[in-house]
Short mmCIF file of C-alpha atoms in Angstrom, two decimals:
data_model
loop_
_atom_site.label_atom_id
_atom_site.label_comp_id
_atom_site.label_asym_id
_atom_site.label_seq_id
_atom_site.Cartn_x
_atom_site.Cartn_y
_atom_site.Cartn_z
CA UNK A 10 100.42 78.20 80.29
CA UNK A 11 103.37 80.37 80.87
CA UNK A 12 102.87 84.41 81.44
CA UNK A 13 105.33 87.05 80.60
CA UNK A 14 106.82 88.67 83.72
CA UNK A 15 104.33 91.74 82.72
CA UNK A 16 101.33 89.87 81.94
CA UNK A 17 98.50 89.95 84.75
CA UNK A 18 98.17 86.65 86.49
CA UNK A 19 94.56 84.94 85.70
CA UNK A 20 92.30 83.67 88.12
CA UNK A 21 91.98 79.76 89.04
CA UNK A 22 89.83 77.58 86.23
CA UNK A 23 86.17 76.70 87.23
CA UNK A 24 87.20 73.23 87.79
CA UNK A 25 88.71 71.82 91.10
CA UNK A 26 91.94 69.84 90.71
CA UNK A 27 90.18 66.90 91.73
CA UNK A 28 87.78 67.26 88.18
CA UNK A 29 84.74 68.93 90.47
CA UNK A 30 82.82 71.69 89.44
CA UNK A 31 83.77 74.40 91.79
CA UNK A 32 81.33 76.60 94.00
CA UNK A 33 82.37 79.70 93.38
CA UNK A 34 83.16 81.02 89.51
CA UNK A 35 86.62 81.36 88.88
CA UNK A 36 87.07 85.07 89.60
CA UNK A 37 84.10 85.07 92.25
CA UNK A 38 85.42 86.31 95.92
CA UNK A 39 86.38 83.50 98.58
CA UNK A 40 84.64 83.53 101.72
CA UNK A 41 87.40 85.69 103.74
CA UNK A 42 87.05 87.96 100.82
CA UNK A 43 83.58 88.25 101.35
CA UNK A 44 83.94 88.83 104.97
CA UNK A 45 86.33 91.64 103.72
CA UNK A 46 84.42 93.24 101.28
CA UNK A 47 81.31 92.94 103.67
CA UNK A 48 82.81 95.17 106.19
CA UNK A 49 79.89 96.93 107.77
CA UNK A 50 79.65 100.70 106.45
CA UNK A 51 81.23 102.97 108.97
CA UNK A 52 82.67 99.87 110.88
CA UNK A 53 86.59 98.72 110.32
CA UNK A 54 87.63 96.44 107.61
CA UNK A 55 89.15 93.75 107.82
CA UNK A 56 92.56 94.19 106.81
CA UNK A 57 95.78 92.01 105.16
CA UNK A 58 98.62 94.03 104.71
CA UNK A 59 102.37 93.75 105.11
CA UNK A 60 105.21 96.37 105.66
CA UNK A 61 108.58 96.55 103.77
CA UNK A 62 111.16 98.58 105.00
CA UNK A 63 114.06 98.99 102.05
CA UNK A 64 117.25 100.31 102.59
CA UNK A 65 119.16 100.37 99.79
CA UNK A 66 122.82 100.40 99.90
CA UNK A 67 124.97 103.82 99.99
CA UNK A 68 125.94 103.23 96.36
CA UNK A 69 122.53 102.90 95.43
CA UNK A 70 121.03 105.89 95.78
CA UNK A 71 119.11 107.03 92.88
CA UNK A 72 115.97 105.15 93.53
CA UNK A 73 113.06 106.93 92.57
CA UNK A 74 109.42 106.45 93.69
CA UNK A 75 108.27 106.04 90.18
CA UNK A 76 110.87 103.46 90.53
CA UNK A 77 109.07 101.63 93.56
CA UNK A 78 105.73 102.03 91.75
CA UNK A 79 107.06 100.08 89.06
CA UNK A 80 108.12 97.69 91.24
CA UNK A 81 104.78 97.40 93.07
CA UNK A 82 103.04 97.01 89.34
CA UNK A 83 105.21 94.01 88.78
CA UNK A 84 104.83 92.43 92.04
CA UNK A 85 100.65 92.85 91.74
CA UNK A 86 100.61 91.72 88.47
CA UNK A 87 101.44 87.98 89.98
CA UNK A 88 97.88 87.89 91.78
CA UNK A 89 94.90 88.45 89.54
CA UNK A 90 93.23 89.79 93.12
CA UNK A 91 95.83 92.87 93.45
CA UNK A 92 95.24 94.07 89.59
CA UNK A 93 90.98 94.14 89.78
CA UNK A 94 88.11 95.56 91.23
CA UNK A 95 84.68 93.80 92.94
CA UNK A 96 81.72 93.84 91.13
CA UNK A 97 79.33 95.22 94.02
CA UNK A 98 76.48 92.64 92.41
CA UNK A 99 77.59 89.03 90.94
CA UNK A 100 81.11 89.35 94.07
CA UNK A 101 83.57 88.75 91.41
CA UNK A 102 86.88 90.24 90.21
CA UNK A 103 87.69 91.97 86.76
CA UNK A 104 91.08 92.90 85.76
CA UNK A 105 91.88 96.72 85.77
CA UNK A 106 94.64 95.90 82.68
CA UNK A 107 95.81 93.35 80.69
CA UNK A 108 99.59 93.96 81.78
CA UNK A 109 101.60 95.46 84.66
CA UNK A 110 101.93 98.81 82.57
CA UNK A 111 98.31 99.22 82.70
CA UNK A 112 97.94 99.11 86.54
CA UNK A 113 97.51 102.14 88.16
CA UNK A 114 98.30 101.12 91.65
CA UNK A 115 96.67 103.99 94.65
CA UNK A 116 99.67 104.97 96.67
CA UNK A 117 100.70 107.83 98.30
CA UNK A 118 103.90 109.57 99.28
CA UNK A 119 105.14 109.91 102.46
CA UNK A 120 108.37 112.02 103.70
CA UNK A 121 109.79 110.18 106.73
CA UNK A 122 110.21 113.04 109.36
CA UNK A 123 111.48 110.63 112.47
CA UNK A 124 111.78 106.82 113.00
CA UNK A 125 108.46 106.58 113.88
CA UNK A 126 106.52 108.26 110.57
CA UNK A 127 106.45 104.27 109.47
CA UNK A 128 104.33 103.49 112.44
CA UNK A 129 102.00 106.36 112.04
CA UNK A 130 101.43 105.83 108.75
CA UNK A 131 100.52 102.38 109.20
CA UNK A 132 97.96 103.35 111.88
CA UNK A 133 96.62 105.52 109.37
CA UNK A 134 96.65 103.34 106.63
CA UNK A 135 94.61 100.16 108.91
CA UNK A 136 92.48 103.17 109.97
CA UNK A 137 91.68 104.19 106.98
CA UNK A 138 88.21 101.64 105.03
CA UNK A 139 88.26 101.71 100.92
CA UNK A 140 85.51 102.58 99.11
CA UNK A 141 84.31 99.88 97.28
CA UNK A 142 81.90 101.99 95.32
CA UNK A 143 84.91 102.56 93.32
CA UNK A 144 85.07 100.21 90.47
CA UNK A 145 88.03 102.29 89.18
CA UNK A 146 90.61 101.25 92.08
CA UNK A 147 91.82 97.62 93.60
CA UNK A 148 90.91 97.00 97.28
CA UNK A 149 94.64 97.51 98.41
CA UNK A 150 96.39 100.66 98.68
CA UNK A 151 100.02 101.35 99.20
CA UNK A 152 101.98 104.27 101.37
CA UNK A 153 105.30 104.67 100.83
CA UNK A 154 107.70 106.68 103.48
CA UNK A 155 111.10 108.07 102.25
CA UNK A 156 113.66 110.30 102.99
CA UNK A 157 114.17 113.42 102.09
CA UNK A 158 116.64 112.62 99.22
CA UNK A 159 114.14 109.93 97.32
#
C-alpha cells in the first residue's frame, strides 16, 4: 500500500510476518511504551527525544516557524505513534487526523538569547512530564529556539 507524502502512516497489521497472531492489537502500546506511559504521577518520565540544530545558509533566510511546523507535521505524519493519543483504558493509539494538515503538533517558541538557551531548554523540556489525561495532544512535544530574525 503506498501513502501520499501527507497521509498519516498506519499502524502494523494484527498479524506477525511470520503468519502469527500478534499479542498486542495493532495500535496497542509496546512494552517500552507502556513503561513510558506508566510513569509514576509526580515521578519523571521516561523520555526519547532528539535535538536538531538548523542553520540555514545566509541566502536562506526567510524561514519562518510556521515553516518548521510544517515541516515537523510532515516528518510525524511517517509514524502513526507521533500523530495519536493513548487511550488511558484499552493502551492503544488513535490518530489525531487523517493527514499531516490535520496535526496540530504542541510546540513552543523559543528566542535564543546566548549559545546556551538550547541547553536550557532541553533541561526544561526532559523536566517537564505530559499529561496524558489529555486525549487532545500526542505524547511528544517540540521547542523550537531561534534567533531574533526568525
Amino acid at each position: 500500500m503506498s501513502h501520499h507524502s501527507d497521509t498519516i502512516a498506519r499502524g502494523s497489521s494484527e498479524t506477525s510476518k511470520a503468519g502469527k497472531k500478534t499479542l498486542l492489537p495493532p495500535n496497542g502500546l509496546a512494552i517500552t511504551e507502556r513503561v513510558f506511559y506508566n510513569s509514576t504521577p509526580g515521578r519523571p518520565q521516561v523520555v526519547m527525544g532528539f535535538m536538531c540544530r538548523l542553520r540555514p545558509p545566509k541566502n536562506c533566510r526567510n524561514i519562518t516557524i510556521e515553516r518548521i511546523v510544517d515541516i515537523l507535521k510532515l516528518a510525524a505524519a511517517s509514524h502513526h505513534r507521533l500523530v495519536s493519543y493513548v487511550d488511558p483504558h484499552t493502551l492503544t493509539t488513535h490518530l489525531l487526523g487523517e493527514t499531516a494538515a490535520d496535526f496540530r503538533p504542541v510546540y513552543r517558541v523559543v528566542r535564543r538569547e546566548d549559545p546556551n538557551t538550547w541547553e536550557t531548554v532541553l533541561k526544561e523540556e526532559m523536566n517537564t512530564n505530559f499529561d496524558l489525561r489529555d486525549l487532545s495532544k500526542p505524547l511528544w512535544r517540540s521547542a523550537i529556539t531561534v534567533p531574533d530574525d526568525v
